[in-house]
PDB file of C-alpha atoms and ligand atoms in Angstrom:
ATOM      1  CA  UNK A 680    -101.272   7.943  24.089  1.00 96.00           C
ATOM      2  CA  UNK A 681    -100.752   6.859  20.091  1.00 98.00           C
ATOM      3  CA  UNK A 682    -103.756   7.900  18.226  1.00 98.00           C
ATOM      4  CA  UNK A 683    -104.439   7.221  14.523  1.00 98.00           C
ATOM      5  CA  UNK A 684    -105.253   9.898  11.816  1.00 98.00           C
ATOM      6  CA  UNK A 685    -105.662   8.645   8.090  1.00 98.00           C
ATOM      7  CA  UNK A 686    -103.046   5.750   7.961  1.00 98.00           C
ATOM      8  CA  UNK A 687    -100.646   7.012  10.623  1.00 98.00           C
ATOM      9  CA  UNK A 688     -99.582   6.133  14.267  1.00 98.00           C
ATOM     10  CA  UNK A 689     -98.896   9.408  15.989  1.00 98.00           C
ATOM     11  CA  UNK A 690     -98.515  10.577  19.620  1.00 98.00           C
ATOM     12  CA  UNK A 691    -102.350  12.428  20.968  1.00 97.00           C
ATOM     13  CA  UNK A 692    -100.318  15.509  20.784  1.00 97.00           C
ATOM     14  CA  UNK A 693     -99.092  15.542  17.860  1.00 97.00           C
ATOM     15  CA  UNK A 694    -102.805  14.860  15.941  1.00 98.00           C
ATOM     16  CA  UNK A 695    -103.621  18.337  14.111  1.00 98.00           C
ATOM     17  CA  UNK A 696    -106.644  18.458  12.073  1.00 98.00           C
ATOM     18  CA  UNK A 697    -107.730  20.755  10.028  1.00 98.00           C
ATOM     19  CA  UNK A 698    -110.187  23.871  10.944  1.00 98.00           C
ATOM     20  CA  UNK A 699    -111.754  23.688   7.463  1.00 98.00           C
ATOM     21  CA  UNK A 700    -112.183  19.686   8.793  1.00 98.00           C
ATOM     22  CA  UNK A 701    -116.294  19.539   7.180  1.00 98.00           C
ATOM     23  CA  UNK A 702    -116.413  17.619  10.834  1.00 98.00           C
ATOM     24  CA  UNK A 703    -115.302  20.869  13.083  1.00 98.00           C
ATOM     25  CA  UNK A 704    -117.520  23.198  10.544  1.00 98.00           C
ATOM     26  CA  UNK A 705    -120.952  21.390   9.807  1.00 98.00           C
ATOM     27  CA  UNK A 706    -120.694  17.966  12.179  1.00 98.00           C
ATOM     28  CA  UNK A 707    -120.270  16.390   8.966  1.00 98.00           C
ATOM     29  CA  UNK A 708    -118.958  12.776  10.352  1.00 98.00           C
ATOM     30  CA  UNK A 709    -120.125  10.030  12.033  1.00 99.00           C
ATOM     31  CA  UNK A 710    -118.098   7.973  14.850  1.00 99.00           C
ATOM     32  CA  UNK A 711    -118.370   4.992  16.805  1.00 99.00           C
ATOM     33  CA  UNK A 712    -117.183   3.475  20.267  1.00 98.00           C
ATOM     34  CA  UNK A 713    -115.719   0.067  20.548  1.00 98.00           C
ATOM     35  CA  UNK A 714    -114.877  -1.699  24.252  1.00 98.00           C
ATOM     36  CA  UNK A 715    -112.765  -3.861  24.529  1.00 97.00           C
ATOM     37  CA  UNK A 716    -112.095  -6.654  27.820  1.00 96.00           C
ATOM     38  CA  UNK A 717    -108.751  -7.338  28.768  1.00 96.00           C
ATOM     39  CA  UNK A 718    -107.469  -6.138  24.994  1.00 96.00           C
ATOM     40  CA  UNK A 719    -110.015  -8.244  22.886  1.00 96.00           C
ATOM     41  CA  UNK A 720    -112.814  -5.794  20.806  1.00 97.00           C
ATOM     42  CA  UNK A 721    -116.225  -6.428  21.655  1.00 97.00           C
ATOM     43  CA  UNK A 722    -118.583  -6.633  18.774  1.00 97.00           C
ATOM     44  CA  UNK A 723    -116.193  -4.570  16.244  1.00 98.00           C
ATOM     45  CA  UNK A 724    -117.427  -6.102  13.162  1.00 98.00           C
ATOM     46  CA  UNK A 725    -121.373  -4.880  14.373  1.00 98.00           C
ATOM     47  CA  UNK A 726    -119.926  -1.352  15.383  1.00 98.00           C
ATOM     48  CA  UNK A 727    -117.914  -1.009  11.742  1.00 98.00           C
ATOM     49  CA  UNK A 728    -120.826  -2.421  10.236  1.00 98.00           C
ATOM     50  CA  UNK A 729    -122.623   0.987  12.021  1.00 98.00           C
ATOM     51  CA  UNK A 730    -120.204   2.740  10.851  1.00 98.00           C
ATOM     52  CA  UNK A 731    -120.478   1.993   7.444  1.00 98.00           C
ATOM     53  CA  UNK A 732    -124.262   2.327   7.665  1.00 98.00           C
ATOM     54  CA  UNK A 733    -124.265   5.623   8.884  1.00 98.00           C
ATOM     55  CA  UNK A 734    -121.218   6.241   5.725  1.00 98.00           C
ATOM     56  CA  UNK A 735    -123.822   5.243   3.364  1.00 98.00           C
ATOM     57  CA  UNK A 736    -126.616   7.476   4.745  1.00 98.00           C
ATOM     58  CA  UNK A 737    -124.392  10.398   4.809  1.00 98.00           C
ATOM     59  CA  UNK A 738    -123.588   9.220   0.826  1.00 98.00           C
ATOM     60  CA  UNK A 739    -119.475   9.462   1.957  1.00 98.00           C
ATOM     61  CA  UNK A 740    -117.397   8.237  -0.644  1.00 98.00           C
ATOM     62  CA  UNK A 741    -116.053   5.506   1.072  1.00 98.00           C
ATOM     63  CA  UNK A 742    -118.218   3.155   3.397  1.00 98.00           C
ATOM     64  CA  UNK A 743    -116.099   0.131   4.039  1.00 97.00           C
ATOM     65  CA  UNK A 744    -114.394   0.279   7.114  1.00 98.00           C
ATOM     66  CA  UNK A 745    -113.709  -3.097   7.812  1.00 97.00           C
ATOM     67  CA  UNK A 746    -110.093  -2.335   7.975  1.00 98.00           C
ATOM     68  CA  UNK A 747    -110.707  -0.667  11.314  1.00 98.00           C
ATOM     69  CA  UNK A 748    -110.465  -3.539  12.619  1.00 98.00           C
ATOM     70  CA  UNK A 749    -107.068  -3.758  13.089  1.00 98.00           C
ATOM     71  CA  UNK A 750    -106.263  -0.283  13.356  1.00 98.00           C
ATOM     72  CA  UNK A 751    -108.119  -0.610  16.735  1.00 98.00           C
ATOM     73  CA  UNK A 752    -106.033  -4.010  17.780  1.00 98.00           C
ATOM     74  CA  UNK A 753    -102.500  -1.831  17.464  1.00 98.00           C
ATOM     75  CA  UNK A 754    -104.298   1.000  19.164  1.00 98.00           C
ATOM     76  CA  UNK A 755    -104.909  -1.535  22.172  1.00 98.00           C
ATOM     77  CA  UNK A 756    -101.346  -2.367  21.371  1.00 98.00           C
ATOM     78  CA  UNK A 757     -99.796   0.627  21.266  1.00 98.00           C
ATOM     79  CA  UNK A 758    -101.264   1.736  24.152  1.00 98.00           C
ATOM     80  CA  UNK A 759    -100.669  -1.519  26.354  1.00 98.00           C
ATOM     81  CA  UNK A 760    -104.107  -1.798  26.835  1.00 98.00           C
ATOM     82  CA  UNK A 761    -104.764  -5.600  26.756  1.00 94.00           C
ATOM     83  CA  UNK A 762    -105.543  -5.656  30.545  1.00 94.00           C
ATOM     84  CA  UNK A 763    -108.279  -4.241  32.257  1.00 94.00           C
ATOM     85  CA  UNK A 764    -111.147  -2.210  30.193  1.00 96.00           C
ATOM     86  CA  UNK A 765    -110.473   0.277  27.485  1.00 98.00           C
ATOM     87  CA  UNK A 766    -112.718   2.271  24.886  1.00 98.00           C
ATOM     88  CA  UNK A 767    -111.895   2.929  21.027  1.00 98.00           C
ATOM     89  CA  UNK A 768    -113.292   6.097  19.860  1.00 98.00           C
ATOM     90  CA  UNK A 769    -113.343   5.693  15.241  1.00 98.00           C
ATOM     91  CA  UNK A 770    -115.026   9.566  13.958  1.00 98.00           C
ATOM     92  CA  UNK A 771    -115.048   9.328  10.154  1.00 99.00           C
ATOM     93  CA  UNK A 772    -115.447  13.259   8.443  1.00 99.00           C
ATOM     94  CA  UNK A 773    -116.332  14.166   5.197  1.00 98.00           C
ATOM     95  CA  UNK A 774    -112.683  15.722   4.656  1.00 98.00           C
ATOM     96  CA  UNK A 775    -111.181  19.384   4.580  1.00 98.00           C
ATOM     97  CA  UNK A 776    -112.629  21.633   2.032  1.00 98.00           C
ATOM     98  CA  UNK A 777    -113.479  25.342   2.011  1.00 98.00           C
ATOM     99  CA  UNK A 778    -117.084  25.981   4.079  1.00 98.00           C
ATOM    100  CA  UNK A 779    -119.700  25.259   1.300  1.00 98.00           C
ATOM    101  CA  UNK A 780    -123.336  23.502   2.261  1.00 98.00           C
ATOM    102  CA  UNK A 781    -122.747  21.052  -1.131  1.00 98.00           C
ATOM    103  CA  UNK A 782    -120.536  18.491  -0.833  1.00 98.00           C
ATOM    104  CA  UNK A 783    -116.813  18.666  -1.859  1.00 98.00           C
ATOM    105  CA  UNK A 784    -115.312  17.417  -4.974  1.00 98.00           C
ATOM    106  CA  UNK A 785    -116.047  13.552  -4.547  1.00 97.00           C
ATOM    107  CA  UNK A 786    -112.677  12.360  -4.130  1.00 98.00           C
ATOM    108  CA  UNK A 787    -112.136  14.303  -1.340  1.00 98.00           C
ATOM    109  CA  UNK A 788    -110.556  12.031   1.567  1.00 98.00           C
ATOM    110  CA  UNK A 789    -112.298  11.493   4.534  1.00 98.00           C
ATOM    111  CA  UNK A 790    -110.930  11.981   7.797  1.00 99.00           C
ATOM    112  CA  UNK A 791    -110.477   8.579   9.787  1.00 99.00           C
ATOM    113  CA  UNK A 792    -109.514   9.387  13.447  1.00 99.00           C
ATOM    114  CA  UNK A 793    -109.122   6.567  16.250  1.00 98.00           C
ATOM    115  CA  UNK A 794    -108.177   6.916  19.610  1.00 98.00           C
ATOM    116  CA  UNK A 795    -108.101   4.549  22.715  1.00 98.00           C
ATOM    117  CA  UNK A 796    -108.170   4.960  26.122  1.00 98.00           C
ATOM    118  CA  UNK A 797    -108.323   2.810  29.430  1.00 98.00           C
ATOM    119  CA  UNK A 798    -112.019   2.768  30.519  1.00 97.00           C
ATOM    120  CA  UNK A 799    -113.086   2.850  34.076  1.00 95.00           C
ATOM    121  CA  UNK A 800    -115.999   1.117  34.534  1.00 94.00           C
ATOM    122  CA  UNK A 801    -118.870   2.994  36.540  1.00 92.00           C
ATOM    123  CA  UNK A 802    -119.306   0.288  39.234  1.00 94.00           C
ATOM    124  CA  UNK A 803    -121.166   1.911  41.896  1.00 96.00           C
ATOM    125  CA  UNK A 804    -124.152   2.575  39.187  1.00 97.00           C
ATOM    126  CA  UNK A 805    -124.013  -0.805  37.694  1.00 97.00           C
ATOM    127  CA  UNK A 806    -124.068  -1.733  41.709  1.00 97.00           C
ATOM    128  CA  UNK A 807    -127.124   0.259  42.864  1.00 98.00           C
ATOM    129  CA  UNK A 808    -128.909   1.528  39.784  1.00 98.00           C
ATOM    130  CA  UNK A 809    -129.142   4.583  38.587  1.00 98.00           C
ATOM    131  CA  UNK A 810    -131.816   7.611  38.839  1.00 98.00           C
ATOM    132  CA  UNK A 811    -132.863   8.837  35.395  1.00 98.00           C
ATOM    133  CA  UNK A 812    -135.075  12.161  34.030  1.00 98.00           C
ATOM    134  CA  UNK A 813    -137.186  12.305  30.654  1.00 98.00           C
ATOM    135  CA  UNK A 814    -136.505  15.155  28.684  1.00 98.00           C
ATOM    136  CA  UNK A 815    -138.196  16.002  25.652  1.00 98.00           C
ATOM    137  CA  UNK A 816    -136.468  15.001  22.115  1.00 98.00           C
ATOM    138  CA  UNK A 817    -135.030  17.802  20.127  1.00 98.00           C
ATOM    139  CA  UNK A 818    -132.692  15.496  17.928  1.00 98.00           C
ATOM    140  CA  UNK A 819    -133.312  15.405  14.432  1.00 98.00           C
ATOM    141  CA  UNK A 820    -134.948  12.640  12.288  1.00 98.00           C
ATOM    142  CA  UNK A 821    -132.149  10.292  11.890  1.00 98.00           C
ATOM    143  CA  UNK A 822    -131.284   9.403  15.049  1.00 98.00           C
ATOM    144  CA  UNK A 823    -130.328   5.744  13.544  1.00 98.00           C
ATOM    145  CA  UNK A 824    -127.622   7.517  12.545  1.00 98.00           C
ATOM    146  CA  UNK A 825    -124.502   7.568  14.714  1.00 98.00           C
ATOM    147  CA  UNK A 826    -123.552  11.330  13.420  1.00 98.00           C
ATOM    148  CA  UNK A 827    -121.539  13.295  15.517  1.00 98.00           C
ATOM    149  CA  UNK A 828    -123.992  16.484  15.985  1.00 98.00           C
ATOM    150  CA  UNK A 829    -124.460  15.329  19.469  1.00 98.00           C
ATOM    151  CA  UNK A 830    -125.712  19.065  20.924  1.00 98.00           C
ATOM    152  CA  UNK A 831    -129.176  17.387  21.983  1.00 98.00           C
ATOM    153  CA  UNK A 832    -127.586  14.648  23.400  1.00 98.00           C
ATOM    154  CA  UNK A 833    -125.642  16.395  25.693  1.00 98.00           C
ATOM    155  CA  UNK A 834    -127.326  19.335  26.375  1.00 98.00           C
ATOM    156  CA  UNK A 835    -129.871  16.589  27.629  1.00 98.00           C
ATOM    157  CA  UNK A 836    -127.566  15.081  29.404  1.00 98.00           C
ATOM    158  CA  UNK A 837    -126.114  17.635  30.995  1.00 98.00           C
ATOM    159  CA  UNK A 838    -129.788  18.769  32.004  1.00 98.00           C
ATOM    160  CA  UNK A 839    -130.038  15.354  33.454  1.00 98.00           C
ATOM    161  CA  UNK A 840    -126.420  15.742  35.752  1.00 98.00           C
ATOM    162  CA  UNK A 841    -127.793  18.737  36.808  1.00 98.00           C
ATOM    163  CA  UNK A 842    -131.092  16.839  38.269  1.00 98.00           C
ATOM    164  CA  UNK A 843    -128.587  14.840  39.748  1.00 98.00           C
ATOM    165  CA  UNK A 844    -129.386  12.023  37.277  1.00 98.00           C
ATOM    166  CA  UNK A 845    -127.186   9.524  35.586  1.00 98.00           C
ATOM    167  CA  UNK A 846    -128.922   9.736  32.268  1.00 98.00           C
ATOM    168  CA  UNK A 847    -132.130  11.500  30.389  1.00 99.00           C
ATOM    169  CA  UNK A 848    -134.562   9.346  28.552  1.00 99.00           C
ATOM    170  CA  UNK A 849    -135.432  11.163  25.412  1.00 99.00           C
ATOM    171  CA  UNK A 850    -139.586  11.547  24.778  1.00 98.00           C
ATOM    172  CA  UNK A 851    -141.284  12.091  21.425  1.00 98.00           C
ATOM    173  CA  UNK A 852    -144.783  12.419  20.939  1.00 98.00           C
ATOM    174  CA  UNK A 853    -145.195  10.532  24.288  1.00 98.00           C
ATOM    175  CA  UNK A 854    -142.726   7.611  23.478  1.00 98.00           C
ATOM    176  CA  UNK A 855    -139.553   7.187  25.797  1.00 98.00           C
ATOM    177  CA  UNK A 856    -136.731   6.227  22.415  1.00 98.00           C
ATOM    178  CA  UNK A 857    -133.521   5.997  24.137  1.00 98.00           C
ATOM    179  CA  UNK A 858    -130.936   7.309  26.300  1.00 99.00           C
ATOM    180  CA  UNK A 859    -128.855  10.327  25.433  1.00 98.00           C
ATOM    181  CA  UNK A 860    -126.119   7.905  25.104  1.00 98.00           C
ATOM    182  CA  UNK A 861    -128.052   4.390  26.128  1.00 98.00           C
ATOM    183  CA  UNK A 862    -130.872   2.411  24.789  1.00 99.00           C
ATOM    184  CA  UNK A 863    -133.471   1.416  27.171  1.00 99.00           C
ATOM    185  CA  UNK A 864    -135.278  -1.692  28.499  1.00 99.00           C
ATOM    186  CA  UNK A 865    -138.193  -1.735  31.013  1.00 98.00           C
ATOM    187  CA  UNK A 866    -139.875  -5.456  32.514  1.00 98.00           C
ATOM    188  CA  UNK A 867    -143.423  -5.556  32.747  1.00 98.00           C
ATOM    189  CA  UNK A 868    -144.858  -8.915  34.568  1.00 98.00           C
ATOM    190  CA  UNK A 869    -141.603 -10.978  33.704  1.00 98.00           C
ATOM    191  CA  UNK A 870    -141.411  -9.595  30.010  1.00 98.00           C
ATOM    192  CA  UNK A 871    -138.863  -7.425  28.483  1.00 98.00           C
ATOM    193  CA  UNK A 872    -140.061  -4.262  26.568  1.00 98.00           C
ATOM    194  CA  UNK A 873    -137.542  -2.435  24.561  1.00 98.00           C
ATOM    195  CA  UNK A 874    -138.559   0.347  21.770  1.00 98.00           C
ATOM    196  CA  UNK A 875    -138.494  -1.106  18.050  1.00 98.00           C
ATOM    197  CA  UNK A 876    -135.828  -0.034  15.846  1.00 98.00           C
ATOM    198  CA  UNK A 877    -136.715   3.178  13.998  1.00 98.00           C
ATOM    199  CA  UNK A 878    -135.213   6.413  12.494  1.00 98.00           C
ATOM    200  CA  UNK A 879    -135.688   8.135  15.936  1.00 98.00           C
ATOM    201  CA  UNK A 880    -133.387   5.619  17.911  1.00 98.00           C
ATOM    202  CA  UNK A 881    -129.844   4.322  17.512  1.00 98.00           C
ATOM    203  CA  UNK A 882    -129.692   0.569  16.728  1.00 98.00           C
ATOM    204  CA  UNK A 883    -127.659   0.033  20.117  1.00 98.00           C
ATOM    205  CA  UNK A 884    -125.221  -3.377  19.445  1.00 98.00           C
ATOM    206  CA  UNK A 885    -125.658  -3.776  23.121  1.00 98.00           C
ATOM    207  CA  UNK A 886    -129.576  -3.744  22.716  1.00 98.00           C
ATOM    208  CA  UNK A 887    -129.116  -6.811  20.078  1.00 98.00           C
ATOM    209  CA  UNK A 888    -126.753  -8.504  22.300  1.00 98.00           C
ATOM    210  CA  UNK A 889    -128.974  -8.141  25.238  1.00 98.00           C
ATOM    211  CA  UNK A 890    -131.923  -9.751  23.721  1.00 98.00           C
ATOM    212  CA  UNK A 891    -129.929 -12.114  21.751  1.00 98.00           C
ATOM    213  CA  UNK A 892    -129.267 -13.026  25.487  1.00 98.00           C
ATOM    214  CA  UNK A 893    -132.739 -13.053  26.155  1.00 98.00           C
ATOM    215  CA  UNK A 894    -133.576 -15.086  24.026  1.00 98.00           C
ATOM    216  CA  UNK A 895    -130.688 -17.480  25.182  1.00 98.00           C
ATOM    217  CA  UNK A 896    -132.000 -17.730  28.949  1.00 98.00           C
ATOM    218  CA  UNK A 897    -135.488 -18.029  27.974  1.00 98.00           C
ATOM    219  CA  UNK A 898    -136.518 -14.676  28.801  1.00 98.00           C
ATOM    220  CA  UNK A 899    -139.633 -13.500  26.921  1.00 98.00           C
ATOM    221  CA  UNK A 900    -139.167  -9.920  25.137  1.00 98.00           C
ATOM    222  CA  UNK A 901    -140.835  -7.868  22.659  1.00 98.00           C
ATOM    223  CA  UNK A 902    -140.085  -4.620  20.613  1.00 98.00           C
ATOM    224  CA  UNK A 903    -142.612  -2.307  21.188  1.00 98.00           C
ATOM    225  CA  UNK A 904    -143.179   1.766  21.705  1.00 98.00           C
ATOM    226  CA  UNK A 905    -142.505   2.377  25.680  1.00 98.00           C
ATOM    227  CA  UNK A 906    -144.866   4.944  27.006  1.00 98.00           C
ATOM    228  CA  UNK A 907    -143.931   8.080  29.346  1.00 98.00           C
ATOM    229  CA  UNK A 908    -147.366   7.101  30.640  1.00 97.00           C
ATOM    230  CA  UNK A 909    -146.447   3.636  31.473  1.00 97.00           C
ATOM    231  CA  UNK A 910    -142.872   3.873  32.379  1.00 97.00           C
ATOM    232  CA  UNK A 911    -144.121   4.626  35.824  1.00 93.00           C
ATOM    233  CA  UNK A 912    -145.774   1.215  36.256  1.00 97.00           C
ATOM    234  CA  UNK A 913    -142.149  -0.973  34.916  1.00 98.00           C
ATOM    235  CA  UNK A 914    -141.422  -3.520  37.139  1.00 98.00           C
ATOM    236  CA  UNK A 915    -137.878  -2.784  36.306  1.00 98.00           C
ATOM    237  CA  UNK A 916    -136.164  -0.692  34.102  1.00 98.00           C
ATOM    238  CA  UNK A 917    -132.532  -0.489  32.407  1.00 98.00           C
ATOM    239  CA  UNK A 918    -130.455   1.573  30.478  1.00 98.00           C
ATOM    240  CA  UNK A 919    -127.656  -0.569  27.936  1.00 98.00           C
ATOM    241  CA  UNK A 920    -124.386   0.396  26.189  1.00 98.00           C
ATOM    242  CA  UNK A 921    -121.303   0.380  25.112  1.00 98.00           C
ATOM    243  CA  UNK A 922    -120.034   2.340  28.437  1.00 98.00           C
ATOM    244  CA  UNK A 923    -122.779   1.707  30.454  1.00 98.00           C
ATOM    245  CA  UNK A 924    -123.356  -2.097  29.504  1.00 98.00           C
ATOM    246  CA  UNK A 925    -126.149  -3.311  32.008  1.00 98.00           C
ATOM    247  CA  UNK A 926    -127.207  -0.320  34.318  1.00 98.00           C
ATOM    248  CA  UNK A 927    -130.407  -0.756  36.512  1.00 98.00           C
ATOM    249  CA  UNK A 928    -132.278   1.988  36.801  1.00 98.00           C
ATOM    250  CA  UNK A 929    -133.935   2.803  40.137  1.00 98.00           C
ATOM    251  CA  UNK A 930    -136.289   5.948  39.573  1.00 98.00           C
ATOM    252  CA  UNK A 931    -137.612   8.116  37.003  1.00 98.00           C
ATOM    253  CA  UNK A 932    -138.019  11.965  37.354  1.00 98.00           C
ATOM    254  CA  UNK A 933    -137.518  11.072  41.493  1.00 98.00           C
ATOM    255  CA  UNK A 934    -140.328   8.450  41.271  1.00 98.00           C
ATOM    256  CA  UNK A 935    -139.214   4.816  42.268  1.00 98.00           C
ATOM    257  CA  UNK A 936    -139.458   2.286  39.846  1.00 98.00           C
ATOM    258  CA  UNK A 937    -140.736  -1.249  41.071  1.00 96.00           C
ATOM    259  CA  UNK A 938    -139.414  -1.532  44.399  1.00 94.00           C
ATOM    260  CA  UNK A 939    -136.382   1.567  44.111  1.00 97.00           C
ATOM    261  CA  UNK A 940    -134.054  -1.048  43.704  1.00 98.00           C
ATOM    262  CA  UNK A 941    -132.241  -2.691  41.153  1.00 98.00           C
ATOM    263  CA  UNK A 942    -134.950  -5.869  39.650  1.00 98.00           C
ATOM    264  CA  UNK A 943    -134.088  -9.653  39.654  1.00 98.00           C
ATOM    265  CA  UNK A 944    -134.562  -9.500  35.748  1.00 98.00           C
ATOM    266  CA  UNK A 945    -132.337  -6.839  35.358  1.00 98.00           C
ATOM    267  CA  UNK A 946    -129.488  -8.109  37.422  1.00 98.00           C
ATOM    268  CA  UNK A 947    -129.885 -11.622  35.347  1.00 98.00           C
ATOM    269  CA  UNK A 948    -129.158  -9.598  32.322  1.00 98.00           C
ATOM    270  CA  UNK A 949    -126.270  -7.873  33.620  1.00 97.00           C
ATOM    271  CA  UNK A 950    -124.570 -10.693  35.088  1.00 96.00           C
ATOM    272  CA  UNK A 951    -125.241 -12.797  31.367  1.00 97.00           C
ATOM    273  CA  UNK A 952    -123.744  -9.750  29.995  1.00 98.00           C
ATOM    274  CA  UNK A 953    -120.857  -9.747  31.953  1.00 96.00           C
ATOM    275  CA  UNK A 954    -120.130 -13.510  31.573  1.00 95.00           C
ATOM    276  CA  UNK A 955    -120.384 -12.854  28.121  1.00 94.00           C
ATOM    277  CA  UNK A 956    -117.966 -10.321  27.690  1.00 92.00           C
ATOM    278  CA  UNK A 957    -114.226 -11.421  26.742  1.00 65.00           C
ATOM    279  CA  UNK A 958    -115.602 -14.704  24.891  1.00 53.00           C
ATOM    280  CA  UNK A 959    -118.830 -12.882  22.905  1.00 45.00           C
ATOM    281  CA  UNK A 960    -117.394 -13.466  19.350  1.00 44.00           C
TER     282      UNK A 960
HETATM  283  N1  LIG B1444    -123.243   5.833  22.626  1.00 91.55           N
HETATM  284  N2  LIG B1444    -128.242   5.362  21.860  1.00 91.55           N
HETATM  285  C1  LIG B1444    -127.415   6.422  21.758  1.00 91.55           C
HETATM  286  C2  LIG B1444    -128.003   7.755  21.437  1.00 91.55           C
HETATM  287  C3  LIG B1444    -126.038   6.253  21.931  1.00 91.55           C
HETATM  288  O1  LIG B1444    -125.225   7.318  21.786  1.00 91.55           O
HETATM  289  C4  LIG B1444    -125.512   4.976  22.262  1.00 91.55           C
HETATM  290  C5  LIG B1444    -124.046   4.720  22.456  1.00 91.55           C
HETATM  291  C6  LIG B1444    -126.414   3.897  22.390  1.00 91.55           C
HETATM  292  C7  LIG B1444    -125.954   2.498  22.703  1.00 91.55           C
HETATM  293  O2  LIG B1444    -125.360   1.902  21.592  1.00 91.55           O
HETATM  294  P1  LIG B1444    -124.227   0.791  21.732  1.00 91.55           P
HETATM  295  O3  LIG B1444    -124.793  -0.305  22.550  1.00 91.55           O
HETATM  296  O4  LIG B1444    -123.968   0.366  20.348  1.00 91.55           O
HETATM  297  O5  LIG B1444    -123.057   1.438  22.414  1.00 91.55           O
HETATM  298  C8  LIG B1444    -127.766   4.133  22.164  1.00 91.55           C
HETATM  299  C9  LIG B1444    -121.808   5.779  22.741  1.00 91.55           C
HETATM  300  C10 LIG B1444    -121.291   4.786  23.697  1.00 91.55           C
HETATM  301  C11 LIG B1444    -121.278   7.185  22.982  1.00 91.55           C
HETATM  302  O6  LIG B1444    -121.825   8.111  22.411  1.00 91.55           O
HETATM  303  O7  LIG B1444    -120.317   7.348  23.732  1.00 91.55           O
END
């Protein structure tokens, strides 16, 4: 696989970064996955927008990546990836520089790294649902923040996998916020639910496309908190992202949700979604 590190076109193995990379040593960075259908990007210019977001709250000297862009085309290039799915992976660091909490000198370069890889998309869970757990949130406080200190997030995760669940819904003070890698959406009596955009969620640019679609087909939806207390009562609930795009989701902590089986709203959404995809911008 080609791979791109700061301006260059190199073969996976030959990518060496840095130990003193303020990435490896403090999570210092922020990244950001792109899809793309049958080699075209999906949403790239909301996911560099992210990315530049997340620059600007982690004051990086640099917060314009627009010219991403079409580093990720020749990385779908290079990598003969215009058929079929395939995910670019962008991390953004603050640079190498000895191990010192303050920042570097300010015109230290950032490390821009880009990768992509075919994507194989879970079918079977977009098929039958998926089971999910809640598990309490132990992120920090910008979670609208796409950093790449991700130890929650997996370690939730994982807890989840080990449940045998597909995902774990994160709880704070008695609000489900998000996936550990997934933003959620629950239907109560034919309306969508989804939590509002806040410092303890990621702004999801499959969330906004989903109720942009909502919105398109006439589908009534609101942001508003989502209870642990009333998840139990959803109609229907789904998780939406990037990898996962439309997944229903069947039961929570081994409790059915609805019926157990994936709900006619949900499945609306997901086939919208995957008309959409390939023609979305
Ligand atoms: N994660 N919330 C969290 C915590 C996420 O990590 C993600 C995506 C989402 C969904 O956002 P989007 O629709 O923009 O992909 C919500 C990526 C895919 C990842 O970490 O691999």
């Amino acid at each position: 696989m080609i791979g791109y590190l700061n301006g260059q076109y190199l073969p996976q193995e030959n990518i060496v970064i840095s130990p003193e990379d303020r990435g490896f040593l403090f999570a210092d960075g922020i990244y950001d996955v792109i899809r793309s259908y049958n080699g075209k990007l999906f949403r790239a210019k909301a996911h560099l927008d992210r990315l530049s977001y997340g620059a600007g709250a982690l004051q990086f000297n640099q917060t314009d990546f627009g010219y991403l862009e079409p580093v990720c085309e020749r990385l779908i290039q290079d990598n003969r990836l215009y058929r079929g799915d395939a995910v670019i992976y962008m991390q953004v660091t603050r640079g190498v520089a000895p191990r010192s909490h303050a920042f570097p000198p300010i015109e230290t370069p950032l490390t821009v790294y880009a990768t992509a890889r075919p994507f194989q998309p879970h079918q079977q869970e977009a098929e039958t649902g998926i089971r999910v757990i809640l598990v309490p949130d132990q992120r920090w406080a910008r979670c609208d923040v796409k950093t790449i200190g991700l130890l929650a997030n997996t370690l939730a995760h994982q807890r989840a996998r080990t449940s045998l669940a597909a995902e774990g819904l994160f709880v704070r003070d008695g609000a489900v916020m998000e996936g550990t890698h997934s933003n959620v959406m629950a239907v109560f009596d034919g309306k969508v639910i989804t939590p509002p955009r806040t410092n303890y969620m990621l702004a999801g640019i499959t969330r906004e496309f989903v109720l942009r679609l909502c919105g398109e087909l006439s589908v009534p939806f609101l942001e508003t908190p989502l209870y642990e207390s009333d998840i139990r009562n959803a109609d229907e609930l789904m998780i939406v992202g990037t990898t996962v795009e439309v997944t229903p989701v069947i039961a929570v902590n081994g409790e059915n949700i609805g019926s157990g089986e994936p709900g006619p709203l949900t499945r609306k959404l997901q086939m919208a979604f995957h008309r959409s995809v390939g023609f979305a911008e």
